[in-house]
Coordinates of C-alpha atoms in Angstrom, one line a residue:
Chain A
M23 CA 85.9 81.2 -42.1
D24 CA 85.2 80.7 -45.8
H25 CA 88.0 82.4 -47.3
I26 CA 89.7 80.8 -45.8
K27 CA 89.0 77.3 -46.5
K28 CA 87.7 78.9 -50.3
L29 CA 91.6 80.1 -50.2
K30 CA 92.7 76.7 -48.6
V31 CA 91.6 75.0 -51.7
Q32 CA 92.8 77.2 -54.3
V33 CA 96.7 75.9 -52.9
F34 CA 96.4 73.1 -52.1
G35 CA 94.8 72.9 -55.8
Q36 CA 98.3 74.2 -57.3
I37 CA 100.7 73.0 -54.7
A38 CA 99.5 69.1 -55.5
F39 CA 98.6 70.5 -59.1
G40 CA 102.8 71.4 -59.8
L41 CA 103.8 67.5 -57.2
I42 CA 102.1 66.0 -59.3
A43 CA 103.7 68.1 -62.8
V44 CA 107.2 67.3 -61.7
G45 CA 106.6 64.0 -60.3
I46 CA 104.9 62.3 -64.0
I47 CA 107.9 65.5 -65.8
S48 CA 110.9 62.7 -62.9
F49 CA 109.4 59.7 -63.2
G50 CA 108.9 60.1 -67.5
L51 CA 113.0 61.5 -66.9
W52 CA 114.1 58.9 -65.0
Y53 CA 111.8 55.9 -67.5
I54 CA 113.7 56.4 -70.1
L55 CA 117.0 57.2 -69.2
F56 CA 117.3 53.9 -67.4
E57 CA 114.2 52.2 -69.2
Q58 CA 114.6 50.0 -66.0
I59 CA 110.2 48.5 -66.9
E60 CA 109.8 47.0 -69.0
L61 CA 106.7 47.9 -71.5
D62 CA 104.1 45.1 -71.1
S63 CA 104.2 45.9 -67.3
I64 CA 101.8 48.2 -67.3
T65 CA 100.3 46.8 -64.5
A66 CA 103.5 48.9 -61.8
L67 CA 103.5 52.1 -64.7
V68 CA 99.7 52.9 -62.6
L69 CA 101.3 51.8 -59.8
A70 CA 103.6 54.1 -59.7
F71 CA 100.7 57.1 -61.0
L72 CA 99.0 56.6 -58.6
G73 CA 101.9 56.8 -56.3
I74 CA 103.1 59.6 -57.0
I75 CA 99.5 60.4 -57.2
G76 CA 99.1 59.8 -54.3
F77 CA 102.3 61.4 -52.8
A78 CA 101.8 64.8 -54.4
L79 CA 98.5 65.2 -53.0
L80 CA 99.9 64.4 -49.3
L81 CA 103.2 66.4 -49.6
G82 CA 100.4 69.1 -51.2
E83 CA 98.5 68.9 -47.6
L84 CA 101.1 69.5 -45.7
L85 CA 102.9 72.1 -47.4
T86 CA 99.1 74.0 -47.8
R87 CA 98.7 73.9 -44.2
A88 CA 102.9 74.8 -43.8
V89 CA 101.7 78.8 -46.2
L90 CA 98.1 78.8 -44.6
E91 CA 99.5 78.7 -41.0
P92 CA 99.8 82.6 -40.6
M93 CA 96.8 83.1 -42.2
N94 CA 95.2 80.9 -39.9
A95 CA 96.4 81.6 -37.0
L96 CA 96.1 85.8 -37.9
T97 CA 92.0 84.2 -38.4
T98 CA 92.6 82.7 -35.0
A99 CA 94.0 85.3 -33.3
I100 CA 92.0 88.2 -34.8
L101 CA 88.8 86.3 -33.1
H102 CA 90.5 85.9 -30.2
V103 CA 90.8 89.3 -28.9
A104 CA 87.4 90.2 -30.8
P105 CA 84.7 91.0 -28.1
N106 CA 82.0 89.5 -27.4
H107 CA 82.4 87.2 -30.4
E108 CA 80.3 84.6 -30.7
N109 CA 82.2 82.6 -33.6
T110 CA 85.4 83.1 -29.7
P111 CA 87.1 79.8 -30.2
S112 CA 88.1 78.6 -26.5
S113 CA 91.7 77.5 -27.2
P114 CA 93.6 80.3 -27.7
P115 CA 95.9 81.7 -30.5
N116 CA 99.6 79.9 -30.9
L117 CA 101.6 82.1 -30.4
E118 CA 104.5 81.9 -32.9
A119 CA 102.3 81.6 -35.7
V120 CA 100.1 84.4 -34.7
K121 CA 103.7 86.7 -34.3
I122 CA 103.9 86.1 -37.9
G123 CA 100.4 87.4 -38.0
R124 CA 100.2 90.0 -36.3
E125 CA 103.3 91.3 -38.1
L126 CA 101.2 91.1 -41.7
V127 CA 97.5 92.7 -39.8
S128 CA 100.2 95.9 -38.8
S129 CA 101.7 96.6 -41.4
M130 CA 98.9 96.2 -44.2
A131 CA 97.2 98.6 -41.8
L132 CA 100.4 101.3 -41.5
Q133 CA 100.3 101.4 -45.9
I134 CA 96.6 101.4 -46.1
Y135 CA 96.8 104.3 -44.6
Q136 CA 99.2 105.7 -45.5
L137 CA 98.0 105.4 -49.1
A138 CA 94.6 106.8 -48.1
S139 CA 96.0 109.7 -47.0
H140 CA 98.5 110.4 -49.5
E141 CA 94.8 109.1 -52.2
S142 CA 94.1 112.1 -50.5
A143 CA 95.9 115.0 -50.4
S144 CA 96.9 113.8 -53.7
N145 CA 93.5 114.1 -54.9
A146 CA 93.2 110.6 -56.1
E147 CA 92.9 110.6 -60.9
T148 CA 89.5 108.1 -60.4
E149 CA 86.7 108.4 -58.1
S150 CA 87.0 103.9 -58.2
R151 CA 90.2 104.1 -56.8
R152 CA 89.5 106.0 -54.0
E153 CA 86.3 104.2 -53.0
S154 CA 88.3 101.3 -52.8
I155 CA 90.0 103.0 -50.8
I156 CA 88.1 104.5 -48.4
Q157 CA 86.5 100.4 -48.3
A158 CA 90.1 99.4 -47.2
V159 CA 89.9 102.2 -44.6
N160 CA 86.7 101.7 -43.7
V161 CA 87.8 97.8 -43.0
V162 CA 91.0 98.5 -41.6
N163 CA 89.0 101.3 -38.8
H164 CA 86.8 98.4 -38.0
L165 CA 89.1 95.5 -37.1
P166 CA 88.4 93.5 -33.6
L167 CA 91.8 95.3 -33.1
P168 CA 92.7 98.1 -31.1
L169 CA 95.0 99.9 -33.6
F170 CA 96.1 103.5 -33.5
V171 CA 97.9 105.5 -36.3
L172 CA 100.2 108.6 -35.0
N173 CA 101.8 110.7 -36.9
S174 CA 105.7 112.1 -37.4
E175 CA 105.0 114.9 -34.3
R176 CA 104.0 111.6 -32.8
N177 CA 100.7 111.3 -31.6
I178 CA 98.2 109.4 -32.2
T179 CA 95.9 110.9 -35.6
N180 CA 93.3 107.8 -35.8
A181 CA 92.1 104.8 -34.8
S182 CA 90.4 101.8 -35.1
E183 CA 87.0 101.8 -32.9
S184 CA 87.5 98.7 -31.0
G185 CA 91.1 100.5 -30.6
I186 CA 89.5 103.5 -28.7
A187 CA 87.0 101.0 -26.8
Y188 CA 89.3 99.1 -26.1
V189 CA 91.3 101.5 -24.3
G190 CA 88.0 103.9 -22.8
L191 CA 88.5 107.4 -23.8
E192 CA 86.6 110.6 -25.6
S193 CA 88.8 110.1 -29.2
G194 CA 89.1 113.8 -27.7
K195 CA 91.5 113.0 -25.1
L196 CA 93.0 110.2 -27.4
F197 CA 93.8 112.6 -30.3
G198 CA 96.7 114.7 -31.2
Q199 CA 98.2 113.2 -27.7
P200 CA 101.3 111.2 -27.4
L201 CA 100.2 107.6 -27.4
E202 CA 102.5 106.8 -24.4
D203 CA 101.3 110.4 -22.9
A204 CA 97.2 109.5 -23.1
I205 CA 97.2 105.5 -22.5
H206 CA 100.0 104.9 -19.8
L207 CA 101.9 101.9 -21.4
E208 CA 105.2 100.2 -19.1
F209 CA 107.2 97.5 -20.8
P210 CA 108.7 94.8 -19.0
S211 CA 112.3 96.5 -20.7
E212 CA 114.1 99.5 -20.8
N213 CA 113.4 98.9 -24.6
T214 CA 110.0 101.0 -24.8
L215 CA 108.2 101.8 -27.3
G216 CA 109.5 106.1 -27.0
V217 CA 113.2 104.5 -27.6
W218 CA 112.3 103.1 -30.5
I219 CA 109.7 106.1 -32.1
D220 CA 113.2 108.1 -31.8
E221 CA 115.4 104.7 -33.0
C222 CA 112.8 104.4 -35.5
Q223 CA 113.1 108.6 -36.7
K224 CA 117.0 109.1 -36.2
S225 CA 118.3 106.6 -38.0
K226 CA 115.4 104.7 -40.3
V227 CA 113.7 104.6 -42.8
T228 CA 111.6 102.0 -42.3
S229 CA 111.3 99.7 -38.8
T230 CA 109.1 96.6 -36.8
K231 CA 109.0 95.6 -33.8
I232 CA 106.8 93.6 -30.5
W233 CA 106.4 94.5 -26.8
E234 CA 105.4 91.7 -25.2
R235 CA 103.6 91.5 -21.3
V236 CA 102.8 95.2 -21.9
R237 CA 100.8 96.7 -19.6
I238 CA 98.5 99.3 -19.0
T239 CA 96.9 101.0 -16.8
L240 CA 93.7 103.6 -17.3
P241 CA 91.9 106.1 -15.9
D242 CA 88.8 104.1 -13.2
Q243 CA 90.4 99.9 -15.1
A244 CA 91.6 97.6 -14.4
M245 CA 95.1 96.6 -15.1
K246 CA 95.2 95.6 -19.2
Q247 CA 99.0 93.1 -20.3
C248 CA 99.5 92.9 -23.3
D249 CA 101.1 92.5 -27.0
I250 CA 102.1 95.4 -28.8
S251 CA 103.0 95.0 -32.8
A252 CA 104.9 98.0 -34.2
H253 CA 105.4 100.0 -37.8
Y254 CA 106.9 102.2 -39.2
N255 CA 107.4 103.8 -42.1
R256 CA 109.3 107.1 -43.2
D257 CA 108.7 108.0 -46.5
N258 CA 105.8 109.3 -46.9
P259 CA 104.8 112.3 -47.6
S260 CA 101.3 112.1 -45.1
G261 CA 102.6 112.3 -41.7
T262 CA 101.5 108.7 -41.0
E263 CA 104.3 107.1 -39.9
F264 CA 102.9 104.2 -37.1
I265 CA 100.7 102.5 -36.5
I266 CA 100.9 100.1 -33.0
T267 CA 98.5 97.3 -32.8
F268 CA 97.2 96.0 -29.2
F269 CA 97.0 92.5 -29.0
D270 CA 95.3 91.9 -26.1
R271 CA 96.5 89.5 -23.4
T272 CA 95.5 89.9 -20.0
D273 CA 93.8 86.8 -19.6
K274 CA 97.3 84.8 -19.8
Y275 CA 99.0 87.2 -18.3
N276 CA 97.3 87.4 -15.0
Q277 CA 97.7 83.8 -14.8
D278 CA 101.2 83.3 -15.0
D279 CA 101.9 86.1 -12.4
E280 CA 99.3 85.1 -10.1
S281 CA 101.5 81.4 -10.4
L282 CA 104.4 83.6 -10.3
G283 CA 103.4 85.1 -6.6
F284 CA 101.4 81.5 -6.2
V285 CA 105.1 79.6 -6.3
A286 CA 107.6 82.4 -5.0
L287 CA 104.7 82.3 -0.9
A288 CA 105.7 78.5 -1.7
V289 CA 109.2 78.3 -2.7
H290 CA 109.7 80.8 0.8
E291 CA 108.7 77.8 2.9
L292 CA 111.6 76.5 0.9
R293 CA 114.6 78.6 2.0
T294 CA 114.9 77.1 5.3
P295 CA 114.4 72.9 4.6
V296 CA 117.1 74.1 2.2
T297 CA 119.4 76.3 4.7
M298 CA 119.3 73.0 6.9
L299 CA 119.5 70.6 4.4
R300 CA 123.4 72.8 3.5
G301 CA 124.6 72.8 6.5
Y302 CA 124.5 69.4 7.5
I303 CA 126.5 69.0 4.6
E304 CA 128.6 70.9 5.3
V305 CA 130.0 69.4 9.0
L306 CA 129.6 66.0 6.8
E307 CA 131.1 66.7 3.6
D308 CA 134.3 68.7 6.5
E309 CA 133.9 65.8 9.6
L310 CA 134.2 62.4 7.4
A311 CA 136.8 64.3 4.5
D312 CA 139.4 61.9 6.7
S313 CA 137.9 58.4 7.1
I314 CA 135.9 57.5 4.1
D315 CA 137.2 56.1 -0.1
D316 CA 137.2 58.6 -2.7
E317 CA 133.9 56.8 -4.1
M318 CA 132.0 58.5 -0.8
K319 CA 134.1 62.1 -1.2
D320 CA 132.7 62.1 -4.3
F321 CA 128.4 61.0 -3.6
M322 CA 129.4 63.6 -1.0
H323 CA 131.0 66.7 -3.7
K324 CA 127.2 65.3 -5.9
M325 CA 125.3 66.1 -2.4
N326 CA 127.0 69.6 -2.0
V327 CA 126.2 70.2 -5.0
A328 CA 122.1 68.9 -5.5
A329 CA 121.6 71.1 -3.0
G330 CA 123.5 74.3 -4.2
Q331 CA 120.9 73.8 -7.5
L332 CA 118.0 73.9 -5.1
T333 CA 119.7 77.0 -3.7
I334 CA 119.5 78.9 -7.4
F335 CA 116.6 77.6 -7.9
V336 CA 114.8 79.1 -4.8
N337 CA 116.5 81.9 -5.0
N338 CA 115.8 82.7 -8.8
I339 CA 112.0 82.3 -7.7
L340 CA 112.6 84.7 -4.9
N341 CA 114.1 87.3 -7.0
V342 CA 111.1 87.8 -10.4
A343 CA 109.1 88.0 -7.3
R344 CA 110.9 91.0 -6.0
I345 CA 111.3 92.3 -9.7
E346 CA 107.8 91.8 -10.4
Q347 CA 107.0 94.4 -7.2
N348 CA 110.4 96.8 -7.0
Q349 CA 112.0 95.4 -4.4
L350 CA 114.6 93.6 -5.7
M351 CA 117.9 96.1 -4.4
M352 CA 121.3 95.9 -5.6
H353 CA 124.2 97.0 -3.6
L354 CA 127.2 98.0 -5.5
T355 CA 130.4 97.3 -3.8
E356 CA 133.7 97.6 -4.9
T357 CA 135.1 93.8 -5.6
D358 CA 138.1 92.3 -7.2
W359 CA 136.6 91.2 -10.5
P360 CA 138.8 88.0 -11.3
T361 CA 138.5 87.0 -7.2
T362 CA 135.2 86.2 -7.7
L363 CA 134.5 85.5 -11.2
N364 CA 137.1 82.4 -9.8
A365 CA 135.1 81.9 -6.3
V366 CA 131.2 81.2 -7.8
L367 CA 133.2 78.5 -11.2
D368 CA 135.2 76.8 -8.4
D369 CA 131.4 76.3 -7.1
M370 CA 130.0 75.4 -10.6
E371 CA 133.0 73.1 -12.4
I372 CA 132.0 69.9 -8.6
R373 CA 128.8 70.7 -10.9
A374 CA 129.9 70.6 -14.2
K375 CA 132.8 67.4 -13.3
T376 CA 129.5 65.5 -12.7
S377 CA 128.3 66.3 -16.5
G378 CA 131.7 65.1 -17.6
I379 CA 132.1 68.6 -18.6
T380 CA 135.4 71.2 -17.8
I381 CA 135.4 74.8 -17.3
E382 CA 137.8 76.3 -19.5
R383 CA 139.6 80.2 -18.0
D384 CA 140.7 83.0 -19.3
I385 CA 140.6 85.7 -17.8
A386 CA 143.1 89.1 -18.0
D387 CA 145.1 89.6 -15.5
T388 CA 144.0 93.7 -15.8
I389 CA 140.7 94.4 -14.7
P390 CA 140.9 96.9 -12.6
P391 CA 137.8 96.7 -9.7
V392 CA 134.4 96.5 -10.2
G393 CA 131.6 98.2 -8.6
I394 CA 128.5 95.0 -8.2
D395 CA 126.6 93.3 -5.9
N396 CA 128.0 89.9 -5.6
I397 CA 124.6 87.3 -4.0
S398 CA 123.1 88.4 -7.5
I399 CA 126.6 88.3 -10.0
Y400 CA 126.4 84.9 -7.8
E401 CA 123.2 84.4 -9.5
V402 CA 124.1 85.5 -12.8
I403 CA 127.0 83.6 -12.9
A404 CA 125.5 80.7 -12.2
N405 CA 122.8 80.9 -14.4
L406 CA 124.6 81.1 -17.1
I407 CA 127.0 78.5 -16.5
D408 CA 123.9 75.7 -14.6
N409 CA 122.8 77.0 -19.2
A410 CA 125.6 75.9 -20.1
I411 CA 126.4 72.4 -19.0
K412 CA 122.6 71.2 -19.8
Y413 CA 123.3 73.0 -24.1
S414 CA 126.4 70.8 -24.5
K415 CA 124.4 68.0 -25.0
G416 CA 128.6 66.0 -25.2
S417 CA 130.8 68.9 -25.8
K418 CA 133.1 68.4 -23.4
N419 CA 133.9 72.0 -23.1
I420 CA 132.8 75.5 -21.6
I421 CA 135.0 79.2 -22.2
V422 CA 134.9 81.3 -19.7
S423 CA 136.1 84.5 -20.0
S424 CA 136.6 87.9 -19.0
Q425 CA 138.8 91.4 -20.0
V426 CA 138.1 95.0 -20.2
G427 CA 136.2 95.9 -23.4
D428 CA 134.7 99.0 -25.8
N429 CA 134.2 102.2 -22.8
D430 CA 136.2 99.8 -19.8
L431 CA 133.1 98.3 -19.2
I432 CA 134.3 94.5 -18.1
E433 CA 132.5 91.8 -20.5
T434 CA 132.2 87.9 -19.5
T435 CA 131.8 85.3 -22.2
I436 CA 130.0 81.9 -20.9
Q437 CA 131.4 79.8 -24.7
D438 CA 129.7 76.2 -24.6
F439 CA 129.6 73.6 -27.5
G440 CA 125.9 72.0 -27.6
I441 CA 123.4 72.5 -29.7
G442 CA 122.3 76.5 -30.1
M443 CA 120.0 78.3 -30.3
P444 CA 118.6 79.5 -34.6
A445 CA 117.9 83.6 -34.6
N446 CA 114.4 83.3 -34.3
V447 CA 114.2 82.2 -30.8
T448 CA 118.3 84.3 -29.5
A449 CA 115.5 87.3 -30.3
N450 CA 113.1 86.7 -27.1
L451 CA 115.4 84.5 -25.2
F452 CA 115.2 87.2 -22.0
E453 CA 112.2 87.4 -21.9
K454 CA 109.9 86.2 -18.7
F455 CA 108.5 83.1 -18.6
Y456 CA 110.4 82.2 -22.4
R457 CA 111.2 79.0 -23.3
N458 CA 112.2 77.7 -26.7
H459 CA 109.1 74.7 -27.4
R460 CA 111.7 72.6 -28.9
T461 CA 114.3 72.4 -25.9
R462 CA 110.6 71.8 -23.1
G463 CA 111.2 68.5 -23.8
K464 CA 114.9 68.5 -23.6
A465 CA 116.4 70.6 -20.5
A466 CA 114.7 71.3 -17.8
G467 CA 113.9 75.1 -16.0
T468 CA 111.2 77.5 -15.4
G469 CA 112.0 80.5 -18.3
L470 CA 113.1 82.5 -15.5
G471 CA 117.0 82.9 -15.4
L472 CA 118.2 84.6 -18.5
Y473 CA 114.8 86.8 -17.5
L474 CA 116.8 87.4 -13.6
T475 CA 120.6 87.3 -15.8
K476 CA 118.9 90.2 -17.8
S477 CA 117.0 91.7 -14.8
I478 CA 120.9 91.8 -12.9
I479 CA 122.7 92.5 -15.4
S480 CA 120.6 95.8 -16.0
A481 CA 120.5 96.7 -12.9
H482 CA 124.6 97.4 -12.7
G483 CA 124.1 98.9 -15.8
G484 CA 125.6 96.5 -17.8
Q485 CA 124.4 94.7 -20.9
V486 CA 124.2 90.7 -21.4
W487 CA 123.8 89.6 -25.2
V488 CA 123.7 86.3 -26.8
N489 CA 125.1 84.8 -30.6
S490 CA 124.7 81.1 -30.7
K491 CA 124.2 78.6 -34.2
E492 CA 122.1 75.9 -33.8
G493 CA 124.7 73.1 -34.3
K494 CA 127.9 74.6 -33.1
G495 CA 126.8 76.3 -30.1
S496 CA 126.5 79.4 -27.9
T497 CA 128.0 82.5 -26.4
F498 CA 126.3 84.4 -23.6
G499 CA 128.3 87.4 -22.5
F500 CA 127.0 90.8 -20.2
S501 CA 130.0 93.1 -18.8
V502 CA 129.4 94.9 -15.7
V503 CA 130.5 98.4 -14.9
P504 CA 134.2 99.2 -13.2
Y505 CA 134.0 100.9 -9.4
S506 CA 135.7 103.5 -10.6
Q507 CA 132.4 104.4 -13.2
L508 CA 130.5 104.7 -10.1
S509 CA 128.3 107.4 -9.4
E510 CA 128.8 108.8 -6.1
E511 CA 125.0 107.1 -5.5
Q512 CA 125.9 104.4 -6.7
R513 CA 129.0 103.6 -4.2
K514 CA 126.6 104.3 -1.3
G515 CA 124.0 102.3 -2.1
D516 CA 121.6 103.3 0.4
G517 CA 123.7 106.4 1.5
K518 CA 123.4 104.9 5.3
G519 CA 127.5 104.1 6.0
I520 CA 125.9 100.6 5.5
I521 CA 128.3 97.5 3.9
R522 CA 126.0 95.4 1.5
Q523 CA 127.8 92.2 0.9
S524 CA 126.5 88.7 -0.4
H525 CA 124.3 87.3 2.8
G526 CA 123.7 90.3 4.6
W527 CA 125.7 93.7 5.4
I528 CA 127.1 94.7 8.7
K529 CA 127.9 98.4 10.3
N530 CA 131.7 99.4 9.4
H531 CA 133.0 96.3 8.0
S532 CA 135.6 96.6 6.6
M533 CA 135.8 93.1 5.7
Y534 CA 134.9 93.3 1.6
R535 CA 136.7 97.0 1.0
R536 CA 139.5 95.4 -0.4
Chain B
M21 CA 133.0 81.9 -1.2
E22 CA 135.1 83.9 1.8
E23 CA 138.2 82.1 3.4
S24 CA 137.9 81.2 6.1
V25 CA 139.8 83.2 8.7
K26 CA 141.3 82.2 11.9
P27 CA 139.4 82.7 15.0
P28 CA 140.0 85.4 17.3
T29 CA 142.7 84.7 19.5
Q30 CA 140.5 85.1 22.3
S31 CA 137.3 83.5 23.5
R32 CA 133.5 85.4 22.7
K33 CA 130.6 84.8 24.3
V34 CA 127.7 84.7 21.7
L35 CA 124.6 84.3 22.1
I36 CA 122.1 82.5 19.4
I37 CA 118.3 83.7 20.0
E38 CA 116.5 80.2 17.4
D39 CA 114.0 79.1 18.2
E40 CA 114.7 77.0 15.0
Y41 CA 116.4 73.5 16.5
F42 CA 118.1 72.3 13.2
I43 CA 119.5 76.2 12.5
S44 CA 121.1 76.4 15.8
E45 CA 122.5 72.9 16.5
L46 CA 124.8 73.3 12.9
Y47 CA 125.5 77.3 14.9
V48 CA 126.4 76.5 18.3
R49 CA 128.9 73.3 17.2
A50 CA 129.9 75.4 13.5
L51 CA 131.1 78.2 16.0
E52 CA 131.8 75.9 19.5
K53 CA 134.4 74.5 16.5
A54 CA 136.1 77.6 16.2
G55 CA 136.5 78.5 19.3
Y56 CA 134.0 80.7 20.8
Q57 CA 131.6 80.5 23.3
V58 CA 128.8 79.4 23.0
V59 CA 124.9 79.8 25.2
L60 CA 121.2 79.4 23.1
A61 CA 117.9 81.0 23.7
V62 CA 115.3 78.9 22.1
D63 CA 112.4 81.4 22.5
G64 CA 112.0 85.6 22.4
K65 CA 112.1 85.6 26.6
N66 CA 114.8 83.8 28.2
G67 CA 116.7 85.0 25.1
L68 CA 115.9 88.7 26.3
D69 CA 117.0 88.6 30.2
K70 CA 120.7 86.0 28.7
A71 CA 120.7 89.2 26.8
L72 CA 120.3 91.7 29.3
S73 CA 122.8 89.9 31.6
N74 CA 124.9 92.2 29.2
S75 CA 127.9 89.7 29.6
F76 CA 128.2 88.2 26.2
D77 CA 130.4 90.1 22.2
I78 CA 127.3 88.9 20.2
I79 CA 123.5 88.4 20.2
L80 CA 122.6 86.3 16.7
L81 CA 118.4 87.2 17.3
D82 CA 116.3 86.0 14.5
I83 CA 112.9 87.7 13.8
M84 CA 110.5 85.1 14.3
V85 CA 110.6 83.5 17.5
P86 CA 108.1 82.7 20.1
T87 CA 107.2 84.5 22.6
I88 CA 108.7 88.4 22.8
T89 CA 109.5 88.4 18.6
G90 CA 113.1 90.2 17.4
T91 CA 112.0 93.4 16.6
E92 CA 111.0 93.8 20.7
I93 CA 114.0 92.1 21.7
L94 CA 116.1 94.5 19.6
E95 CA 114.5 98.0 20.8
R96 CA 114.3 97.1 24.2
L97 CA 118.7 95.6 23.7
R98 CA 118.8 99.8 21.9
S99 CA 116.3 101.3 24.9
N100 CA 117.6 104.0 26.4
T101 CA 118.1 102.1 29.8
T102 CA 119.4 99.0 29.2
Q103 CA 122.4 100.1 26.0
I104 CA 124.1 96.2 26.1
K105 CA 127.5 96.2 24.5
G106 CA 127.8 93.7 23.0
K107 CA 127.1 93.2 18.9
V108 CA 123.3 92.6 17.2
I109 CA 123.2 90.8 14.7
I110 CA 119.5 89.8 12.9
I111 CA 119.6 86.0 11.5
T112 CA 115.9 85.9 9.3
N113 CA 114.4 84.3 7.1
L114 CA 111.8 86.3 6.1
E115 CA 111.3 89.0 3.7
Q116 CA 110.9 92.1 6.4
G117 CA 108.8 95.2 5.2
E118 CA 110.0 98.5 4.5
E119 CA 109.7 99.5 8.3
T120 CA 110.8 96.9 10.2
K121 CA 114.1 97.1 7.5
E122 CA 114.5 100.5 8.7
K123 CA 114.0 99.8 12.4
I124 CA 116.8 96.8 12.1
E125 CA 119.1 99.1 10.2
Q126 CA 119.2 101.5 12.5
Q127 CA 119.2 99.4 15.7
A128 CA 120.4 96.2 14.4
D129 CA 124.9 96.0 13.4
G130 CA 124.4 93.7 10.6
Y131 CA 121.6 91.2 9.0
I132 CA 122.4 87.7 7.3
I133 CA 120.2 86.0 5.7
K134 CA 120.5 81.7 6.7
A135 CA 119.4 80.5 3.3
E136 CA 122.5 82.5 2.6
I137 CA 124.8 81.0 3.8
T138 CA 126.5 78.1 5.5
P139 CA 127.3 77.5 9.4
K140 CA 131.3 77.9 8.5
Q141 CA 130.4 81.6 6.3
L142 CA 129.2 82.9 9.6
V143 CA 131.7 81.4 11.5
S144 CA 134.5 83.9 9.4
F145 CA 131.5 86.3 9.1
L146 CA 131.8 86.8 12.9
D147 CA 134.8 86.7 13.0
N148 CA 136.1 89.4 11.3
I149 CA 133.6 92.2 13.3
K150 CA 136.0 93.6 15.4

């Protein structure tokens, strides 16, 4: 920590000095140009100088903090993951800032390793240079971070001491093996380490990637959860190509999982009362239609919308819990896409109206039948429109378009003109529990909706994407597969000739075949 | 989500085995309005006795009912000695275990998740059972 303090003083000194100089020069210029202060008003002059110095010190302090934030976060992070470290701070590291730190430490380590192997291969020119490289490698090896080096054959060639300790494997079972064979890693999406490595070796020179919530199963050990940071650099003769760093987050992520399990249990109890509520509202809406005035009808409508919202919320939580337990089943049936889309939009329109928003539809009429699980897709569209409404903030339109896109996939986009997001937010948007800290206070949500959306669409063989610009709005898109492209197994569902649809299934039933 | 379909011409008989009063009230009301003849049983034993009379076109069977569970009733109705002609549709909000799920898929004619359907949708669902 002392080094950081020293560095802080230095950075602060330089920034403050710069600011004072700039302040004095601009004051002098201003004085010469406008001569608005009489020479005899010495007090004013002194006050102005003091003001400038004070301002410079304050700004200097703030800037120093900003500049050193990743550094501090990195220190906290390292201390946080360091096993049995006396100084381990009780507060968890700042995740946002640590991301910068993670990349920093991994890329630094990669460079040191590559430099070291390169130098030893080419007989380093000077003894002192060799010495310092050996020292650097020593430092990296002793970093309190599980860290693995892979060569171009993807095999582990080196690991930091804490890396070996973290996975608890003998070095014989580690070195010379591909990382994913030695250690069983379970990634939250289909974009695994292996996929990234393939991509890197195929078409990249350098690349960096971070995964969150990776599960690690090791023999005779409880499951661990961590974030993984990986760096790739092709341009080196020594064969050291990848550096993979683990950031253990087991405590935090296990806690999330446990709370989710508990919430799902509690939410399940909500299902029956919500069912009843919706049933009674439906009866009232139907039967009072002719005998109440427009205002009451409107209230009834809103009550229905609120109950619908509650249902989606309950289903979201239960479905995420099902995904966690690998129990979410998709039953794809041949469906007319415009009919499905319009039906959901009809429902959502009522909700949009209560926020003063109009949903414009632009649905192509040449869309072939799609293969979808009705209720899951209903949730996907409802979630995306719900988000669009939430983040519209004053704008009056949402545009829903659908047409046939690349590879004959059916693409649907939901565009709002609301607050939008910067690029660093959209990158993590589809991850579980992800909520942008800047909007956290402004709109309600569980951080599960988009994760669910992505999981459901992936299970359909489609893709999700987002384009967003801060202050301009966001466009969320997803694709589904035409029924004609589904494989025989997908069409059969469970292979028992049972047709399933939104709210259940019925044997030998032709109603939903179109 | 579905459009409601016209009720069938001849009035069909439905037995509802459901202990949750609010739910059964809603279902009975919606089905009667749509022209069905509805009989209600609020526990498993009572429900099984009525079902065995074999005079129903459709039996809506809740899994969690007192005295005899829905799965037991289903098994009895589908056993060789008591083959009944009516369609048995499971109505539930529970997550089923693998074993139960398989049994239901083999023995029941349909499966409805109560939380995902409104009474009106139930009617259109039943209207379309041939």
